Amino acid sequence: MKAILIGIIAALFFSVTFVLNRSMELEGGSWAWSASLRYIFMLPILFIIVGYKRNIKPVMKHMKNSPAPWFLWSTIGFGLFYAPLTFAAIYGPGWLGAATFQFTIVAGSLLVPFLNKKKKQRMPIQGIFISLIILAGVFIMQIDHASSVPIVNVVLCVVPIIIASFAYPLGNRKMMMFVNGNLNSFQRILGMTIASMPFWFMFSIYGFATHGLPSQSQVIQSFIVAVSSGIIATVLFFYATEMVQNDNQKLAGVEATQSGEVIFALIGEILILGAPLPSTVSFIGMGLLIFGMILHSVVSALGNRKKLAFYQNVTQKKG
């Protein structure tokens, strides 16, 4: 339950991404700058944090010994996650983007059998069935959204986010397995940020070529996103997943906490951007999201109790 609580707090900070990305889009900012500036700002901040404890050298050594995996999984986990997410902000409100991104809950479960070829792992079927409740909520909200905008807008909002929802858990888990506990969360994020820089520099060039330099407002908002979502939320979420990385059911429960991003993003858009309240149909979809998140947490907690009771019984018999 501690990991789940940390996951919910991470969701609060993650929701800043969806609100401010939408804000920058409404102000006419380039989505390419919104994406690249976040990680460009993250880099010096991470160097300061990791350097304060003199932990930079192990990161550099690890990256130098195996540059290819770092570049590949960092580009996927950060690049193919965040670039599509900022692009989707063009075609839908932040809370809807946050809702659609909950597909990552099922994506993470579907990836389980393919992540570790040396160790066979079964797909957490129970977690997937519960996740379908969350996806039903997403589907309802997207159908409601489709009734008020052209279908092409829905497609351009949904498809990039689905790509992001697979890329994030894939890159995160692959790097978690690759470092194998040799680096802490801050070190791993620093390494992934450094390794993804070629991707973000190319995006910066594209942003400059198509929109020129970013405005002062976009720079400030991108910095806030970098600190809130890029540093605080990412570290909290990585820490929560590391706490339960050896239990697929618990891991699914932690990933389900990210459903809270939808509620936090909606409140943020109403308060900051003056967005209108969603329709009753969309609220029904949100209700399913919340229910699914709670159900994940309850199932995870019950699973822990059963395992603890089994361990105690075995210990007593041996005694």
Short mmCIF file of C-alpha atoms in Angstrom, two decimals:
data_model
loop_
_atom_site.label_atom_id
_atom_site.label_comp_id
_atom_site.label_asym_id
_atom_site.label_seq_id
_atom_site.Cartn_x
_atom_site.Cartn_y
_atom_site.Cartn_z
CA MET A 1 0.00 0.00 0.00
CA LYS A 2 2.98 2.31 0.53
CA ALA A 3 3.97 1.84 -3.10
CA ILE A 4 0.41 2.61 -4.21
CA LEU A 5 0.31 5.82 -2.13
CA ILE A 6 3.60 6.93 -3.69
CA GLY A 7 2.12 6.14 -7.10
CA ILE A 8 -0.90 8.38 -6.43
CA ILE A 9 1.35 11.27 -5.38
CA ALA A 10 3.34 10.72 -8.58
CA ALA A 11 0.07 10.92 -10.54
CA LEU A 12 -0.59 14.37 -9.07
CA PHE A 13 2.77 15.67 -10.30
CA PHE A 14 2.41 13.86 -13.64
CA SER A 15 -0.92 15.60 -14.26
CA VAL A 16 0.95 18.92 -14.56
CA THR A 17 2.25 17.63 -17.90
CA PHE A 18 -1.21 17.31 -19.43
CA VAL A 19 -2.45 20.67 -18.13
CA LEU A 20 0.57 22.73 -19.17
CA ASN A 21 1.07 20.94 -22.50
CA ARG A 22 -2.51 21.86 -23.35
CA SER A 23 -1.87 25.41 -22.10
CA MET A 24 1.20 25.79 -24.32
CA GLU A 25 -0.73 24.41 -27.29
CA LEU A 26 -3.60 26.88 -26.78
CA GLU A 27 -1.03 29.70 -26.66
CA GLY A 28 0.33 28.61 -30.05
CA GLY A 29 3.55 27.01 -28.86
CA SER A 30 5.28 24.24 -30.83
CA TRP A 31 4.65 20.73 -29.53
CA ALA A 32 8.24 19.86 -30.49
CA TRP A 33 9.59 22.56 -28.15
CA SER A 34 7.18 21.47 -25.39
CA ALA A 35 8.61 17.96 -25.61
CA SER A 36 12.33 18.71 -26.00
CA LEU A 37 12.54 21.57 -23.47
CA ARG A 38 11.29 19.33 -20.68
CA TYR A 39 14.26 16.96 -21.02
CA ILE A 40 16.77 19.71 -21.81
CA PHE A 41 15.81 21.38 -18.51
CA MET A 42 15.85 18.05 -16.67
CA LEU A 43 19.48 17.35 -17.58
CA PRO A 44 21.28 20.05 -15.50
CA ILE A 45 18.84 19.55 -12.61
CA LEU A 46 19.62 15.84 -12.52
CA PHE A 47 23.36 16.51 -12.74
CA ILE A 48 23.05 18.72 -9.65
CA ILE A 49 20.96 16.16 -7.72
CA VAL A 50 23.13 13.15 -8.58
CA GLY A 51 26.36 15.15 -8.37
CA TYR A 52 25.49 16.37 -4.86
CA LYS A 53 25.91 12.79 -3.62
CA ARG A 54 28.86 12.17 -5.97
CA ASN A 55 27.03 9.44 -7.87
CA ILE A 56 27.67 10.60 -11.45
CA LYS A 57 30.77 8.47 -12.10
CA PRO A 58 28.96 5.09 -11.78
CA VAL A 59 26.33 6.29 -14.28
CA MET A 60 28.95 7.32 -16.83
CA LYS A 61 30.87 4.08 -16.35
CA HIS A 62 27.71 2.00 -16.82
CA MET A 63 26.77 3.92 -19.96
CA LYS A 64 30.30 3.71 -21.38
CA ASN A 65 30.36 -0.08 -20.94
CA SER A 66 27.00 -0.59 -22.70
CA PRO A 67 26.02 2.46 -24.76
CA ALA A 68 23.65 0.69 -27.19
CA PRO A 69 21.06 -0.53 -24.62
CA TRP A 70 21.10 2.85 -22.90
CA PHE A 71 20.48 4.69 -26.16
CA LEU A 72 17.78 2.26 -27.36
CA TRP A 73 15.67 1.93 -24.22
CA SER A 74 16.08 5.57 -23.19
CA THR A 75 14.92 6.77 -26.59
CA ILE A 76 11.92 4.46 -26.33
CA GLY A 77 11.16 5.10 -22.66
CA PHE A 78 11.55 8.88 -22.83
CA GLY A 79 11.48 9.87 -26.52
CA LEU A 80 8.71 7.67 -27.89
CA PHE A 81 6.78 8.25 -24.68
CA TYR A 82 6.80 12.03 -24.39
CA ALA A 83 6.93 13.22 -28.00
CA PRO A 84 3.62 11.50 -28.95
CA LEU A 85 2.09 12.72 -25.67
CA THR A 86 2.80 16.37 -26.49
CA PHE A 87 1.60 15.90 -30.08
CA ALA A 88 -1.73 14.52 -28.82
CA ALA A 89 -2.29 17.75 -26.82
CA ILE A 90 -3.04 19.47 -30.14
CA TYR A 91 -6.18 17.40 -30.67
CA GLY A 92 -7.75 16.97 -27.23
CA PRO A 93 -8.00 18.48 -23.73
CA GLY A 94 -5.40 17.51 -21.15
CA TRP A 95 -7.76 15.46 -18.99
CA LEU A 96 -8.76 13.38 -22.03
CA GLY A 97 -5.11 12.81 -22.90
CA ALA A 98 -4.46 11.72 -19.33
CA ALA A 99 -7.45 9.36 -19.53
CA THR A 100 -6.31 7.77 -22.79
CA PHE A 101 -2.79 7.33 -21.43
CA GLN A 102 -4.25 4.88 -18.90
CA PHE A 103 -3.92 2.31 -21.67
CA THR A 104 -0.39 2.00 -20.27
CA ILE A 105 -1.91 -0.11 -17.45
CA VAL A 106 -2.90 -2.84 -19.90
CA ALA A 107 0.18 -2.24 -22.06
CA GLY A 108 2.44 -2.91 -19.08
CA SER A 109 0.65 -6.19 -18.36
CA LEU A 110 0.75 -7.29 -22.02
CA LEU A 111 4.51 -6.70 -22.15
CA VAL A 112 5.29 -8.96 -19.16
CA PRO A 113 5.93 -12.23 -21.11
CA PHE A 114 8.25 -10.46 -23.56
CA LEU A 115 10.42 -8.46 -21.16
CA ASN A 116 12.66 -11.20 -19.77
CA LYS A 117 13.51 -14.05 -22.12
CA LYS A 118 15.69 -15.80 -19.53
CA LYS A 119 12.96 -15.95 -16.90
CA LYS A 120 9.50 -17.02 -17.99
CA GLN A 121 6.77 -14.88 -16.49
CA ARG A 122 3.04 -15.29 -16.86
CA MET A 123 0.83 -12.43 -17.86
CA PRO A 124 -1.11 -11.15 -14.80
CA ILE A 125 -4.56 -12.09 -16.15
CA GLN A 126 -6.42 -10.87 -13.06
CA GLY A 127 -4.76 -7.47 -13.38
CA ILE A 128 -5.68 -7.26 -17.06
CA PHE A 129 -9.35 -8.00 -16.39
CA ILE A 130 -9.47 -5.24 -13.79
CA SER A 131 -7.65 -2.92 -16.20
CA LEU A 132 -10.41 -3.50 -18.74
CA ILE A 133 -12.74 -1.59 -16.40
CA ILE A 134 -10.40 1.38 -16.65
CA LEU A 135 -10.22 1.03 -20.42
CA ALA A 136 -14.01 0.95 -20.59
CA GLY A 137 -13.99 4.36 -18.91
CA VAL A 138 -11.44 5.63 -21.44
CA PHE A 139 -13.54 4.29 -24.32
CA ILE A 140 -16.68 6.01 -23.04
CA MET A 141 -14.89 9.35 -22.75
CA GLN A 142 -13.34 9.08 -26.21
CA ILE A 143 -16.71 8.19 -27.77
CA ASP A 144 -18.22 11.24 -26.10
CA HIS A 145 -15.31 13.37 -27.38
CA ALA A 146 -15.81 11.99 -30.91
CA SER A 147 -19.38 13.30 -30.94
CA SER A 148 -18.14 16.90 -30.85
CA VAL A 149 -14.97 16.85 -33.03
CA PRO A 150 -13.97 15.38 -36.43
CA ILE A 151 -13.02 11.70 -36.27
CA VAL A 152 -9.52 12.54 -37.55
CA ASN A 153 -8.94 14.59 -34.39
CA VAL A 154 -9.87 11.59 -32.26
CA VAL A 155 -7.48 9.34 -34.20
CA LEU A 156 -4.63 11.87 -33.96
CA CYS A 157 -5.24 12.11 -30.22
CA VAL A 158 -5.63 8.38 -29.51
CA VAL A 159 -2.96 6.73 -31.70
CA PRO A 160 0.04 8.77 -30.44
CA ILE A 161 -1.01 8.20 -26.83
CA ILE A 162 -1.31 4.44 -27.39
CA ILE A 163 2.26 4.48 -28.75
CA ALA A 164 3.35 6.43 -25.66
CA SER A 165 1.52 4.04 -23.33
CA PHE A 166 3.57 1.09 -24.63
CA ALA A 167 6.86 2.96 -24.89
CA TYR A 168 6.90 4.21 -21.29
CA PRO A 169 6.60 0.88 -19.42
CA LEU A 170 8.77 -0.88 -22.03
CA GLY A 171 11.67 1.57 -21.71
CA ASN A 172 11.29 1.87 -17.94
CA ARG A 173 11.21 -1.87 -17.25
CA LYS A 174 13.96 -2.74 -19.71
CA MET A 175 16.30 -0.19 -18.13
CA MET A 176 15.30 -1.35 -14.65
CA MET A 177 16.25 -4.91 -15.62
CA PHE A 178 19.43 -3.78 -17.38
CA VAL A 179 20.90 -1.79 -14.46
CA ASN A 180 19.84 -4.65 -12.15
CA GLY A 181 19.91 -2.55 -8.98
CA ASN A 182 23.41 -1.19 -9.64
CA LEU A 183 22.04 2.36 -10.01
CA ASN A 184 19.40 4.13 -7.94
CA SER A 185 16.35 5.91 -9.39
CA PHE A 186 18.05 9.30 -9.79
CA GLN A 187 21.09 7.74 -11.45
CA ARG A 188 18.92 5.73 -13.85
CA ILE A 189 16.85 8.78 -14.81
CA LEU A 190 20.02 10.81 -15.34
CA GLY A 191 21.45 8.11 -17.56
CA MET A 192 18.24 7.79 -19.56
CA THR A 193 18.02 11.57 -19.96
CA ILE A 194 21.62 11.77 -21.23
CA ALA A 195 21.10 8.84 -23.60
CA SER A 196 17.90 10.36 -25.03
CA MET A 197 19.54 13.77 -25.73
CA PRO A 198 20.27 13.08 -29.44
CA PHE A 199 16.53 12.50 -29.91
CA TRP A 200 15.64 15.76 -28.13
CA PHE A 201 18.25 17.82 -29.97
CA MET A 202 16.74 16.68 -33.26
CA PHE A 203 13.32 17.71 -31.98
CA SER A 204 14.68 21.12 -31.00
CA ILE A 205 15.98 21.62 -34.53
CA TYR A 206 12.57 20.65 -35.90
CA GLY A 207 10.84 23.06 -33.49
CA PHE A 208 13.14 25.90 -34.50
CA ALA A 209 12.69 25.18 -38.22
CA THR A 210 8.87 25.15 -37.99
CA HIS A 211 8.10 27.69 -35.22
CA GLY A 212 11.30 29.57 -34.46
CA LEU A 213 12.43 30.03 -30.87
CA PRO A 214 9.96 29.21 -28.05
CA SER A 215 8.18 32.06 -26.27
CA GLN A 216 9.08 33.07 -22.71
CA SER A 217 5.80 31.59 -21.48
CA GLN A 218 6.56 28.24 -23.12
CA VAL A 219 10.05 28.18 -21.63
CA ILE A 220 8.69 28.85 -18.12
CA GLN A 221 5.90 26.29 -18.42
CA SER A 222 8.31 23.70 -19.84
CA PHE A 223 10.59 24.28 -16.86
CA ILE A 224 7.68 23.69 -14.46
CA VAL A 225 6.82 20.46 -16.31
CA ALA A 226 10.48 19.38 -16.14
CA VAL A 227 10.62 19.80 -12.36
CA SER A 228 7.12 18.55 -11.53
CA SER A 229 6.66 15.68 -13.96
CA GLY A 230 10.18 15.05 -15.17
CA ILE A 231 11.92 15.03 -11.79
CA ILE A 232 9.47 14.66 -8.90
CA ALA A 233 6.82 12.45 -10.54
CA THR A 234 9.25 10.27 -12.49
CA VAL A 235 11.43 9.57 -9.46
CA LEU A 236 8.40 8.78 -7.29
CA PHE A 237 6.92 6.45 -9.92
CA PHE A 238 10.23 4.69 -10.60
CA TYR A 239 10.75 4.27 -6.86
CA ALA A 240 7.25 2.81 -6.45
CA THR A 241 7.76 0.34 -9.31
CA GLU A 242 11.15 -0.71 -7.95
CA MET A 243 9.54 -1.48 -4.58
CA VAL A 244 7.31 -4.11 -6.22
CA GLN A 245 9.26 -5.02 -9.37
CA ASN A 246 9.37 -8.74 -8.50
CA ASP A 247 5.60 -9.08 -8.12
CA ASN A 248 3.65 -8.55 -11.35
CA GLN A 249 0.31 -8.21 -9.56
CA LYS A 250 1.63 -5.48 -7.24
CA LEU A 251 3.35 -3.81 -10.18
CA ALA A 252 0.05 -3.67 -12.04
CA GLY A 253 -1.52 -2.09 -8.95
CA VAL A 254 1.14 0.63 -8.80
CA GLU A 255 0.75 1.38 -12.50
CA ALA A 256 -3.02 1.62 -12.00
CA THR A 257 -2.55 4.54 -9.61
CA GLN A 258 -1.72 6.67 -12.63
CA SER A 259 -5.45 6.77 -13.34
CA GLY A 260 -5.47 9.57 -10.78
CA GLU A 261 -3.83 11.78 -13.42
CA VAL A 262 -7.25 12.13 -15.08
CA ILE A 263 -8.92 13.67 -12.04
CA PHE A 264 -5.94 15.87 -11.20
CA ALA A 265 -5.64 17.04 -14.83
CA LEU A 266 -9.36 17.86 -15.01
CA ILE A 267 -9.23 19.92 -11.81
CA GLY A 268 -6.10 21.68 -13.08
CA GLU A 269 -7.65 22.56 -16.44
CA ILE A 270 -10.78 23.94 -14.81
CA LEU A 271 -8.81 26.05 -12.30
CA ILE A 272 -5.94 27.18 -14.56
CA LEU A 273 -7.35 27.16 -18.10
CA GLY A 274 -11.00 27.80 -17.31
CA ALA A 275 -11.99 24.62 -19.17
CA PRO A 276 -15.69 23.66 -19.11
CA LEU A 277 -16.90 20.69 -17.12
CA PRO A 278 -17.06 17.43 -19.10
CA SER A 279 -20.44 15.94 -19.98
CA THR A 280 -22.29 13.47 -17.78
CA VAL A 281 -21.16 10.64 -20.07
CA SER A 282 -17.50 11.61 -19.56
CA PHE A 283 -18.01 11.74 -15.80
CA ILE A 284 -19.36 8.17 -15.96
CA GLY A 285 -16.16 7.19 -17.74
CA MET A 286 -14.09 8.89 -15.04
CA GLY A 287 -16.06 7.00 -12.43
CA LEU A 288 -15.04 3.73 -14.04
CA LEU A 289 -11.41 4.87 -14.03
CA ILE A 290 -11.51 5.61 -10.30
CA PHE A 291 -13.31 2.34 -9.58
CA GLY A 292 -10.72 0.40 -11.55
CA MET A 293 -7.87 2.11 -9.70
CA ILE A 294 -9.39 1.31 -6.30
CA LEU A 295 -10.07 -2.29 -7.36
CA HIS A 296 -6.42 -2.71 -8.38
CA SER A 297 -5.32 -1.44 -4.97
CA VAL A 298 -7.72 -3.73 -3.09
CA VAL A 299 -6.71 -6.83 -5.05
CA SER A 300 -3.04 -6.00 -4.50
CA ALA A 301 -3.61 -5.63 -0.75
CA LEU A 302 -5.57 -8.91 -0.52
CA GLY A 303 -2.82 -10.68 -2.46
CA ASN A 304 -0.26 -9.44 0.05
CA ARG A 305 -2.32 -10.71 3.01
CA LYS A 306 -2.74 -14.18 1.48
CA LYS A 307 0.99 -14.47 0.82
CA LEU A 308 1.79 -13.31 4.36
CA ALA A 309 -0.66 -15.84 5.87
CA PHE A 310 0.83 -18.63 3.74
CA TYR A 311 4.38 -17.70 4.81
CA GLN A 312 3.37 -17.62 8.47
CA ASN A 313 1.74 -21.06 8.22
CA VAL A 314 4.83 -22.54 6.57
CA THR A 315 7.07 -20.98 9.22
CA GLN A 316 4.91 -22.34 12.06
CA LYS A 317 4.95 -25.87 10.59
CA LYS A 318 8.73 -25.79 10.24
CA GLY A 319 8.96 -24.57 13.83
#
